[in-house]
mmCIF file of C-alpha atoms in Angstrom:
data_model
loop_
_atom_site.group_PDB
_atom_site.id
_atom_site.type_symbol
_atom_site.label_atom_id
_atom_site.label_comp_id
_atom_site.label_asym_id
_atom_site.label_seq_id
_atom_site.Cartn_x
_atom_site.Cartn_y
_atom_site.Cartn_z
ATOM 1 C CA UNK A 1 -33.521 -9.452 13.160
ATOM 2 C CA UNK A 2 -29.826 -9.290 12.046
ATOM 3 C CA UNK A 3 -28.381 -6.431 10.586
ATOM 4 C CA UNK A 4 -25.079 -6.803 8.184
ATOM 5 C CA UNK A 5 -23.066 -4.449 6.115
ATOM 6 C CA UNK A 6 -19.178 -4.109 4.951
ATOM 7 C CA UNK A 7 -17.088 -1.327 5.325
ATOM 8 C CA UNK A 8 -14.038 -1.063 3.068
ATOM 9 C CA UNK A 9 -11.355 1.019 4.416
ATOM 10 C CA UNK A 10 -7.847 2.034 2.693
ATOM 11 C CA UNK A 11 -4.626 2.711 4.023
ATOM 12 C CA UNK A 12 -2.615 5.907 3.682
ATOM 13 C CA UNK A 13 0.853 7.221 2.743
ATOM 14 C CA UNK A 14 2.113 10.453 4.259
ATOM 15 C CA UNK A 15 4.609 11.715 1.708
ATOM 16 C CA UNK A 16 5.744 14.977 3.572
ATOM 17 C CA UNK A 17 5.207 16.578 6.764
ATOM 18 C CA UNK A 18 4.811 13.187 8.757
ATOM 19 C CA UNK A 19 6.375 14.936 12.169
ATOM 20 C CA UNK A 20 5.922 18.410 11.474
ATOM 21 C CA UNK A 21 2.072 18.013 11.628
ATOM 22 C CA UNK A 22 2.356 17.312 15.062
ATOM 23 C CA UNK A 23 3.046 20.718 15.847
ATOM 24 C CA UNK A 24 0.244 23.216 14.806
ATOM 25 C CA UNK A 25 -0.192 24.879 12.436
ATOM 26 C CA UNK A 26 1.898 22.810 10.371
ATOM 27 C CA UNK A 27 0.400 20.619 7.816
ATOM 28 C CA UNK A 28 1.296 17.142 5.790
ATOM 29 C CA UNK A 29 0.207 15.601 2.678
ATOM 30 C CA UNK A 30 -1.689 12.048 2.741
ATOM 31 C CA UNK A 31 -2.299 10.043 -0.401
ATOM 32 C CA UNK A 32 -4.624 7.165 -0.230
ATOM 33 C CA UNK A 33 -3.918 4.017 -2.391
ATOM 34 C CA UNK A 34 -7.234 2.616 -3.469
ATOM 35 C CA UNK A 35 -6.566 -0.773 -1.962
ATOM 36 C CA UNK A 36 -9.014 -1.449 0.640
ATOM 37 C CA UNK A 37 -9.377 -3.618 3.861
ATOM 38 C CA UNK A 38 -12.849 -5.274 4.030
ATOM 39 C CA UNK A 39 -14.803 -5.609 7.338
ATOM 40 C CA UNK A 40 -18.064 -7.269 7.714
ATOM 41 C CA UNK A 41 -20.149 -6.303 10.684
ATOM 42 C CA UNK A 42 -22.997 -7.964 12.024
ATOM 43 C CA UNK A 43 -25.399 -6.957 14.695
ATOM 44 C CA UNK A 44 -28.037 -9.128 16.403
ATOM 45 C CA UNK A 45 -30.249 -8.974 19.615
ATOM 46 C CA UNK A 46 -28.762 -10.332 22.581
ATOM 47 C CA UNK A 47 -29.458 -10.647 26.403
ATOM 48 C CA UNK A 48 -25.898 -9.125 26.801
ATOM 49 C CA UNK A 49 -23.742 -6.555 25.271
ATOM 50 C CA UNK A 50 -20.801 -8.455 23.288
ATOM 51 C CA UNK A 51 -18.510 -7.623 20.899
ATOM 52 C CA UNK A 52 -16.655 -10.565 18.843
ATOM 53 C CA UNK A 53 -13.819 -9.757 16.539
ATOM 54 C CA UNK A 54 -11.890 -12.175 13.934
ATOM 55 C CA UNK A 55 -9.412 -11.149 11.262
ATOM 56 C CA UNK A 56 -7.707 -13.041 8.806
ATOM 57 C CA UNK A 57 -4.964 -13.528 10.800
ATOM 58 C CA UNK A 58 -5.276 -15.834 14.588
ATOM 59 C CA UNK A 59 -5.881 -12.593 16.191
ATOM 60 C CA UNK A 60 -9.517 -12.645 17.644
ATOM 61 C CA UNK A 61 -11.579 -11.994 20.979
ATOM 62 C CA UNK A 62 -14.663 -11.368 22.555
ATOM 63 C CA UNK A 63 -15.571 -8.607 24.760
ATOM 64 C CA UNK A 64 -18.491 -8.164 27.222
ATOM 65 C CA UNK A 65 -20.020 -4.884 28.722
ATOM 66 C CA UNK A 66 -20.034 -5.286 32.471
ATOM 67 C CA UNK A 67 -22.257 -2.325 33.136
ATOM 68 C CA UNK A 68 -19.434 -0.130 32.942
ATOM 69 C CA UNK A 69 -16.678 -1.124 30.571
ATOM 70 C CA UNK A 70 -15.644 -3.832 28.039
ATOM 71 C CA UNK A 71 -13.780 -6.622 29.390
ATOM 72 C CA UNK A 72 -12.320 -9.730 27.777
ATOM 73 C CA UNK A 73 -14.971 -12.850 28.060
ATOM 74 C CA UNK A 74 -12.652 -15.224 26.509
ATOM 75 C CA UNK A 75 -9.673 -15.665 29.141
ATOM 76 C CA UNK A 76 -7.101 -16.945 26.518
ATOM 77 C CA UNK A 77 -3.694 -15.737 25.434
ATOM 78 C CA UNK A 78 -4.603 -12.177 23.687
ATOM 79 C CA UNK A 79 -2.852 -10.720 20.901
ATOM 80 C CA UNK A 80 -1.682 -7.005 21.377
ATOM 81 C CA UNK A 81 -3.883 -6.138 18.131
ATOM 82 C CA UNK A 82 -7.123 -7.341 20.319
ATOM 83 C CA UNK A 83 -5.965 -5.610 23.386
ATOM 84 C CA UNK A 84 -5.755 -2.283 21.125
ATOM 85 C CA UNK A 85 -9.404 -3.202 20.046
ATOM 86 C CA UNK A 86 -10.372 -3.405 23.778
ATOM 87 C CA UNK A 87 -8.890 0.131 24.535
ATOM 88 C CA UNK A 88 -10.619 1.255 21.492
ATOM 89 C CA UNK A 89 -14.086 -0.063 22.660
ATOM 90 C CA UNK A 90 -13.766 1.687 25.950
ATOM 91 C CA UNK A 91 -12.103 4.801 24.526
ATOM 92 C CA UNK A 92 -15.542 5.142 22.216
ATOM 93 C CA UNK A 93 -17.656 4.647 25.678
ATOM 94 C CA UNK A 94 -15.387 7.569 27.201
ATOM 95 C CA UNK A 95 -16.067 9.925 24.444
ATOM 96 C CA UNK A 96 -19.650 9.422 23.624
ATOM 97 C CA UNK A 97 -21.378 7.293 26.771
ATOM 98 C CA UNK A 98 -22.989 5.160 24.200
ATOM 99 C CA UNK A 99 -23.587 1.416 24.886
ATOM 100 C CA UNK A 100 -25.235 -0.491 22.180
ATOM 101 C CA UNK A 101 -27.540 -1.916 24.485
ATOM 102 C CA UNK A 102 -28.503 -5.840 24.150
ATOM 103 C CA UNK A 103 -26.755 -6.435 20.771
ATOM 104 C CA UNK A 104 -24.065 -8.879 19.772
ATOM 105 C CA UNK A 105 -21.846 -7.062 17.168
ATOM 106 C CA UNK A 106 -19.596 -9.369 15.043
ATOM 107 C CA UNK A 107 -16.543 -7.936 13.229
ATOM 108 C CA UNK A 108 -14.687 -9.842 10.723
ATOM 109 C CA UNK A 109 -11.594 -8.068 9.636
ATOM 110 C CA UNK A 110 -9.918 -8.864 6.489
ATOM 111 C CA UNK A 111 -6.819 -6.703 6.447
ATOM 112 C CA UNK A 112 -5.458 -5.946 3.080
ATOM 113 C CA UNK A 113 -2.020 -7.461 2.184
ATOM 114 C CA UNK A 114 -0.643 -4.090 1.261
ATOM 115 C CA UNK A 115 -0.562 -3.093 5.111
ATOM 116 C CA UNK A 116 2.090 -6.452 5.198
ATOM 117 C CA UNK A 117 5.104 -6.763 3.429
ATOM 118 C CA UNK A 118 5.190 -10.331 5.192
ATOM 119 C CA UNK A 119 2.203 -11.948 6.603
ATOM 120 C CA UNK A 120 2.927 -14.506 9.561
ATOM 121 C CA UNK A 121 0.164 -16.311 11.804
ATOM 122 C CA UNK A 122 -0.513 -13.271 13.817
ATOM 123 C CA UNK A 123 -0.431 -9.516 13.068
ATOM 124 C CA UNK A 124 2.135 -8.717 15.893
ATOM 125 C CA UNK A 125 4.641 -11.358 14.174
ATOM 126 C CA UNK A 126 3.785 -9.968 10.547
ATOM 127 C CA UNK A 127 6.074 -6.936 9.039
ATOM 128 C CA UNK A 128 3.909 -3.897 8.435
ATOM 129 C CA UNK A 129 4.397 -1.619 5.544
ATOM 130 C CA UNK A 130 3.297 1.504 7.621
ATOM 131 C CA UNK A 131 0.107 2.084 5.786
ATOM 132 C CA UNK A 132 -2.295 2.319 8.652
ATOM 133 C CA UNK A 133 -3.445 -1.018 10.196
ATOM 134 C CA UNK A 134 -4.317 0.613 13.365
ATOM 135 C CA UNK A 135 -6.595 3.009 11.666
ATOM 136 C CA UNK A 136 -8.417 0.135 10.314
ATOM 137 C CA UNK A 137 -9.469 -1.395 13.362
ATOM 138 C CA UNK A 138 -10.481 2.168 14.807
ATOM 139 C CA UNK A 139 -12.882 3.251 12.133
ATOM 140 C CA UNK A 140 -14.252 -0.313 11.955
ATOM 141 C CA UNK A 141 -15.197 -0.318 15.924
ATOM 142 C CA UNK A 142 -16.333 3.356 16.265
ATOM 143 C CA UNK A 143 -18.565 2.562 13.204
ATOM 144 C CA UNK A 144 -19.890 -0.706 14.553
ATOM 145 C CA UNK A 145 -20.725 0.760 17.872
ATOM 146 C CA UNK A 146 -22.325 3.840 16.768
ATOM 147 C CA UNK A 147 -25.905 3.505 16.732
ATOM 148 C CA UNK A 148 -26.662 6.862 14.664
ATOM 149 C CA UNK A 149 -25.674 8.000 11.312
ATOM 150 C CA UNK A 150 -23.362 11.033 11.253
ATOM 151 C CA UNK A 151 -22.322 13.388 8.629
ATOM 152 C CA UNK A 152 -18.568 12.997 7.257
ATOM 153 C CA UNK A 153 -17.285 15.848 9.285
ATOM 154 C CA UNK A 154 -19.165 14.556 12.774
ATOM 155 C CA UNK A 155 -17.814 10.999 12.179
ATOM 156 C CA UNK A 156 -14.174 12.331 11.590
ATOM 157 C CA UNK A 157 -14.327 14.540 14.662
ATOM 158 C CA UNK A 158 -15.272 11.544 16.701
ATOM 159 C CA UNK A 159 -12.874 9.057 15.344
ATOM 160 C CA UNK A 160 -10.296 11.931 16.392
ATOM 161 C CA UNK A 161 -11.458 12.125 19.777
ATOM 162 C CA UNK A 162 -11.481 8.110 20.445
ATOM 163 C CA UNK A 163 -7.917 8.292 18.901
ATOM 164 C CA UNK A 164 -6.670 10.884 21.123
ATOM 165 C CA UNK A 165 -7.618 8.800 24.016
ATOM 166 C CA UNK A 166 -5.463 6.022 22.817
ATOM 167 C CA UNK A 167 -2.824 7.948 21.256
ATOM 168 C CA UNK A 168 -2.447 11.234 22.606
ATOM 169 C CA UNK A 169 0.523 12.294 20.506
ATOM 170 C CA UNK A 170 -0.926 11.460 17.343
ATOM 171 C CA UNK A 171 -2.059 14.041 14.944
ATOM 172 C CA UNK A 172 -5.095 11.884 13.249
ATOM 173 C CA UNK A 173 -3.330 12.412 9.748
ATOM 174 C CA UNK A 174 -4.300 8.711 9.161
ATOM 175 C CA UNK A 175 -7.811 8.904 10.137
ATOM 176 C CA UNK A 176 -8.385 12.023 7.925
ATOM 177 C CA UNK A 177 -6.930 10.505 4.870
ATOM 178 C CA UNK A 178 -8.670 7.297 5.386
ATOM 179 C CA UNK A 179 -12.020 8.606 5.665
ATOM 180 C CA UNK A 180 -11.789 11.871 3.495
ATOM 181 C CA UNK A 181 -9.326 10.705 0.647
ATOM 182 C CA UNK A 182 -6.293 12.494 -0.425
ATOM 183 C CA UNK A 183 -5.751 15.435 1.646
ATOM 184 C CA UNK A 184 -3.451 18.186 3.162
ATOM 185 C CA UNK A 185 -4.134 17.761 6.943
ATOM 186 C CA UNK A 186 -3.176 19.807 9.727
ATOM 187 C CA UNK A 187 -4.559 18.803 13.296
ATOM 188 C CA UNK A 188 -8.038 18.475 12.862
ATOM 189 C CA UNK A 189 -8.661 20.382 9.775
ATOM 190 C CA UNK A 190 -8.313 19.297 5.945
ATOM 191 C CA UNK A 191 -7.973 20.408 2.454
ATOM 192 C CA UNK A 192 -8.889 17.560 -0.071
ATOM 193 C CA UNK A 193 -6.193 17.321 -2.989
ATOM 194 C CA UNK A 194 -7.549 16.671 -6.440
ATOM 195 C CA UNK A 195 -4.523 17.040 -8.813
ATOM 196 C CA UNK A 196 -3.586 13.114 -8.628
ATOM 197 C CA UNK A 197 -5.308 11.678 -11.669
ATOM 198 C CA UNK A 198 -5.167 8.330 -13.494
ATOM 199 C CA UNK A 199 -1.907 9.532 -15.076
ATOM 200 C CA UNK A 200 0.137 8.402 -11.803
ATOM 201 C CA UNK A 201 1.019 5.675 -9.876
ATOM 202 C CA UNK A 202 2.826 4.739 -6.638
ATOM 203 C CA UNK A 203 5.669 2.361 -5.925
ATOM 204 C CA UNK A 204 6.077 1.214 -2.316
ATOM 205 C CA UNK A 205 9.398 -0.632 -1.465
ATOM 206 C CA UNK A 206 10.973 -1.981 1.958
ATOM 207 C CA UNK A 207 13.560 -4.314 2.900
ATOM 208 C CA UNK A 208 11.297 -6.764 4.604
ATOM 209 C CA UNK A 209 11.121 -4.897 8.065
ATOM 210 C CA UNK A 210 9.117 -2.183 9.895
ATOM 211 C CA UNK A 211 9.305 0.552 12.562
ATOM 212 C CA UNK A 212 7.147 1.234 15.314
ATOM 213 C CA UNK A 213 5.667 5.009 15.092
ATOM 214 C CA UNK A 214 5.194 5.525 18.693
ATOM 215 C CA UNK A 215 8.861 4.624 19.293
ATOM 216 C CA UNK A 216 9.863 7.123 16.703
ATOM 217 C CA UNK A 217 7.892 9.751 18.165
ATOM 218 C CA UNK A 218 9.751 9.512 21.611
ATOM 219 C CA UNK A 219 12.961 10.288 20.439
ATOM 220 C CA UNK A 220 12.123 13.411 17.866
ATOM 221 C CA UNK A 221 12.870 16.897 19.308
ATOM 222 C CA UNK A 222 10.625 19.088 17.163
ATOM 223 C CA UNK A 223 12.086 22.083 19.032
ATOM 224 C CA UNK A 224 15.463 21.603 17.181
ATOM 225 C CA UNK A 225 15.989 24.249 14.498
ATOM 226 C CA UNK A 226 16.656 21.957 11.755
ATOM 227 C CA UNK A 227 13.028 21.336 11.839
ATOM 228 C CA UNK A 228 12.378 24.937 10.751
ATOM 229 C CA UNK A 229 14.430 24.066 7.695
ATOM 230 C CA UNK A 230 12.279 21.330 6.742
ATOM 231 C CA UNK A 231 8.982 23.101 7.311
ATOM 232 C CA UNK A 232 9.994 25.842 4.679
ATOM 233 C CA UNK A 233 10.413 23.035 2.248
ATOM 234 C CA UNK A 234 7.256 21.120 3.302
ATOM 235 C CA UNK A 235 5.126 24.488 2.907
ATOM 236 C CA UNK A 236 6.498 24.805 -0.685
ATOM 237 C CA UNK A 237 5.314 21.303 -1.396
ATOM 238 C CA UNK A 238 1.917 21.935 0.203
ATOM 239 C CA UNK A 239 1.881 25.129 -1.841
ATOM 240 C CA UNK A 240 1.773 23.123 -5.134
ATOM 241 C CA UNK A 241 -0.727 20.513 -4.147
ATOM 242 C CA UNK A 242 -3.149 23.115 -2.829
ATOM 243 C CA UNK A 243 -3.240 25.197 -5.895
ATOM 244 C CA UNK A 244 -3.136 22.693 -8.598
ATOM 245 C CA UNK A 245 -6.071 20.957 -9.998
ATOM 246 C CA UNK A 246 -3.781 18.924 -12.494
ATOM 247 C CA UNK A 247 -0.072 18.342 -12.042
ATOM 248 C CA UNK A 248 1.419 20.081 -15.123
ATOM 249 C CA UNK A 249 5.013 19.272 -16.038
ATOM 250 C CA UNK A 250 6.350 22.469 -14.546
ATOM 251 C CA UNK A 251 4.753 21.613 -11.123
ATOM 252 C CA UNK A 252 6.195 18.281 -11.748
ATOM 253 C CA UNK A 253 9.703 19.666 -12.291
ATOM 254 C CA UNK A 254 9.544 21.549 -9.033
ATOM 255 C CA UNK A 255 8.058 18.675 -6.699
ATOM 256 C CA UNK A 256 10.923 16.797 -7.843
ATOM 257 C CA UNK A 257 13.355 19.193 -6.668
ATOM 258 C CA UNK A 258 11.470 20.005 -3.467
ATOM 259 C CA UNK A 259 11.126 16.211 -2.633
ATOM 260 C CA UNK A 260 14.919 15.624 -3.012
ATOM 261 C CA UNK A 261 15.880 18.834 -0.479
ATOM 262 C CA UNK A 262 13.187 17.387 1.651
ATOM 263 C CA UNK A 263 14.931 13.942 1.737
ATOM 264 C CA UNK A 264 18.305 15.516 2.339
ATOM 265 C CA UNK A 265 17.237 17.717 4.850
ATOM 266 C CA UNK A 266 15.296 15.199 6.835
ATOM 267 C CA UNK A 267 18.312 12.620 6.751
ATOM 268 C CA UNK A 268 20.575 15.432 8.267
ATOM 269 C CA UNK A 269 18.191 15.577 10.964
ATOM 270 C CA UNK A 270 18.039 11.926 11.722
ATOM 271 C CA UNK A 271 19.521 8.861 10.077
ATOM 272 C CA UNK A 272 17.058 6.833 12.350
ATOM 273 C CA UNK A 273 14.250 8.825 10.198
ATOM 274 C CA UNK A 274 16.171 8.198 6.680
ATOM 275 C CA UNK A 275 18.526 4.888 7.275
ATOM 276 C CA UNK A 276 21.521 4.759 4.801
ATOM 277 C CA UNK A 277 20.455 1.948 2.560
ATOM 278 C CA UNK A 278 17.046 3.551 1.908
ATOM 279 C CA UNK A 279 18.587 7.092 1.491
ATOM 280 C CA UNK A 280 21.273 5.870 -1.226
ATOM 281 C CA UNK A 281 18.495 4.100 -3.339
ATOM 282 C CA UNK A 282 16.122 7.027 -2.929
ATOM 283 C CA UNK A 283 18.783 9.450 -4.229
ATOM 284 C CA UNK A 284 19.351 7.097 -7.434
ATOM 285 C CA UNK A 285 15.461 7.029 -7.768
ATOM 286 C CA UNK A 286 15.689 10.817 -8.146
ATOM 287 C CA UNK A 287 17.694 10.319 -11.104
ATOM 288 C CA UNK A 288 14.884 8.445 -12.925
ATOM 289 C CA UNK A 289 12.054 10.173 -14.222
ATOM 290 C CA UNK A 290 9.777 10.489 -11.403
ATOM 291 C CA UNK A 291 7.606 13.058 -9.756
ATOM 292 C CA UNK A 292 9.037 12.554 -6.230
ATOM 293 C CA UNK A 293 9.907 9.779 -3.664
ATOM 294 C CA UNK A 294 11.067 9.762 0.055
ATOM 295 C CA UNK A 295 10.382 7.886 3.617
ATOM 296 C CA UNK A 296 6.595 7.732 4.399
ATOM 297 C CA UNK A 297 4.840 8.707 7.575
ATOM 298 C CA UNK A 298 7.571 8.442 10.371
ATOM 299 C CA UNK A 299 10.266 6.735 8.358
ATOM 300 C CA UNK A 300 12.521 4.221 9.642
ATOM 301 C CA UNK A 301 12.256 0.750 8.121
ATOM 302 C CA UNK A 302 8.409 1.577 7.151
ATOM 303 C CA UNK A 303 7.976 1.507 3.161
ATOM 304 C CA UNK A 304 9.427 4.201 1.035
ATOM 305 C CA UNK A 305 7.326 5.694 -1.598
ATOM 306 C CA UNK A 306 7.688 6.630 -5.382
ATOM 307 C CA UNK A 307 5.168 8.651 -7.350
ATOM 308 C CA UNK A 308 5.518 8.118 -10.986
ATOM 309 C CA UNK A 309 3.634 8.857 -14.221
ATOM 310 C CA UNK A 310 2.609 5.366 -15.877
ATOM 311 C CA UNK A 311 4.282 6.276 -18.902
ATOM 312 C CA UNK A 312 7.760 5.682 -16.823
ATOM 313 C CA UNK A 313 6.118 2.960 -14.656
ATOM 314 C CA UNK A 314 7.953 -0.178 -15.912
ATOM 315 C CA UNK A 315 11.680 1.401 -15.832
ATOM 316 C CA UNK A 316 11.274 2.944 -12.252
ATOM 317 C CA UNK A 317 9.537 -0.284 -11.017
ATOM 318 C CA UNK A 318 12.252 -2.572 -12.520
ATOM 319 C CA UNK A 319 14.887 -0.501 -10.992
ATOM 320 C CA UNK A 320 13.119 -0.476 -7.402
ATOM 321 C CA UNK A 321 12.134 -4.281 -7.674
ATOM 322 C CA UNK A 322 15.754 -5.134 -8.249
ATOM 323 C CA UNK A 323 17.140 -3.129 -5.126
ATOM 324 C CA UNK A 324 14.262 -3.545 -2.463
ATOM 325 C CA UNK A 325 12.938 -6.681 -0.917
ATOM 326 C CA UNK A 326 9.439 -5.859 -1.338
ATOM 327 C CA UNK A 327 7.786 -3.727 -4.116
ATOM 328 C CA UNK A 328 3.954 -3.133 -4.748
ATOM 329 C CA UNK A 329 2.517 -0.951 -7.330
ATOM 330 C CA UNK A 330 -0.654 1.099 -6.634
ATOM 331 C CA UNK A 331 -2.176 2.263 -10.008
ATOM 332 C CA UNK A 332 -5.018 4.033 -8.419
ATOM 333 C CA UNK A 333 -4.576 7.317 -6.688
ATOM 334 C CA UNK A 334 -7.666 9.116 -6.716
ATOM 335 C CA UNK A 335 -8.140 8.974 -3.202
ATOM 336 C CA UNK A 336 -11.938 9.851 -3.303
ATOM 337 C CA UNK A 337 -12.629 7.611 -0.337
ATOM 338 C CA UNK A 338 -15.514 8.814 2.282
ATOM 339 C CA UNK A 339 -17.567 6.629 4.571
ATOM 340 C CA UNK A 340 -20.785 6.784 2.666
ATOM 341 C CA UNK A 341 -18.659 5.108 -0.105
ATOM 342 C CA UNK A 342 -16.898 2.915 2.130
ATOM 343 C CA UNK A 343 -19.858 1.176 3.676
ATOM 344 C CA UNK A 344 -22.186 -1.200 1.885
ATOM 345 C CA UNK A 345 -25.143 -3.113 3.224
ATOM 346 C CA UNK A 346 -25.317 -6.760 2.442
#
């Protein structure tokens, strides 16, 4: 008997609080563009427990369970993305103790174009947008190895535990938003955001380059007093999102000012987080009719974001498209994702 299903997993954009959230009880705001990577999972009976992973890149691998750990069974050159998947599978074993006995689990992971500004033959050689390709692998593998159904909160907690084994410094906000939609997040807790409706769009822009989040985390000193000033602005932004069912004009005006203050303050903390070229263009963008804009997540060369009402989308997009190497418009920011909606039986 063969069991097949599809998971559709969106990316995420952290629009404020990206570093602050690493220190409890600070929070961040995560928005989910409704554009999803598609993962096909197939399970069949096998003499051995095997995981086969293929992607829409050259990245692929086969792992075999050897009575204690998953190991690589096809001894060829293996891409870094597949080493990450192997580590995820073993982290799942460490956390749960669950071994899917006598199963061959096949995953075909079709990573959506929005995760990359430029695609090459392998994931490592491609240029990422910073929207969370690693999280797609994590959720797909945890779900494929899990043999019992879980409630939304239980599955979220499990993914956080597995992620903590791999990336102990991570806040887990990418997992939270990918599973739960648009959220205000602090470590392992969340509140859903309801105020971004169909009137708004997001524009993502970059200069066709990206930054490694782990590298950025290594140099950031969150004990610096400058972060306290940023957190004051961050809390004001979060208050608006938490208290709003709809973004009224007054809230939009307030958010625009706060996001500009946030950008300037973050720039004063580090030019590595807010590079000069992006900074100058974002300041010019604030002169246009936008709700807000800024660097996403850990900043650096990853995509910047702009939220704009659809009524003003064409003019704002035209300006950004003329000044950045890569631009992508997302017209659905409803962010109503959860695992039961993400999974579809074939």
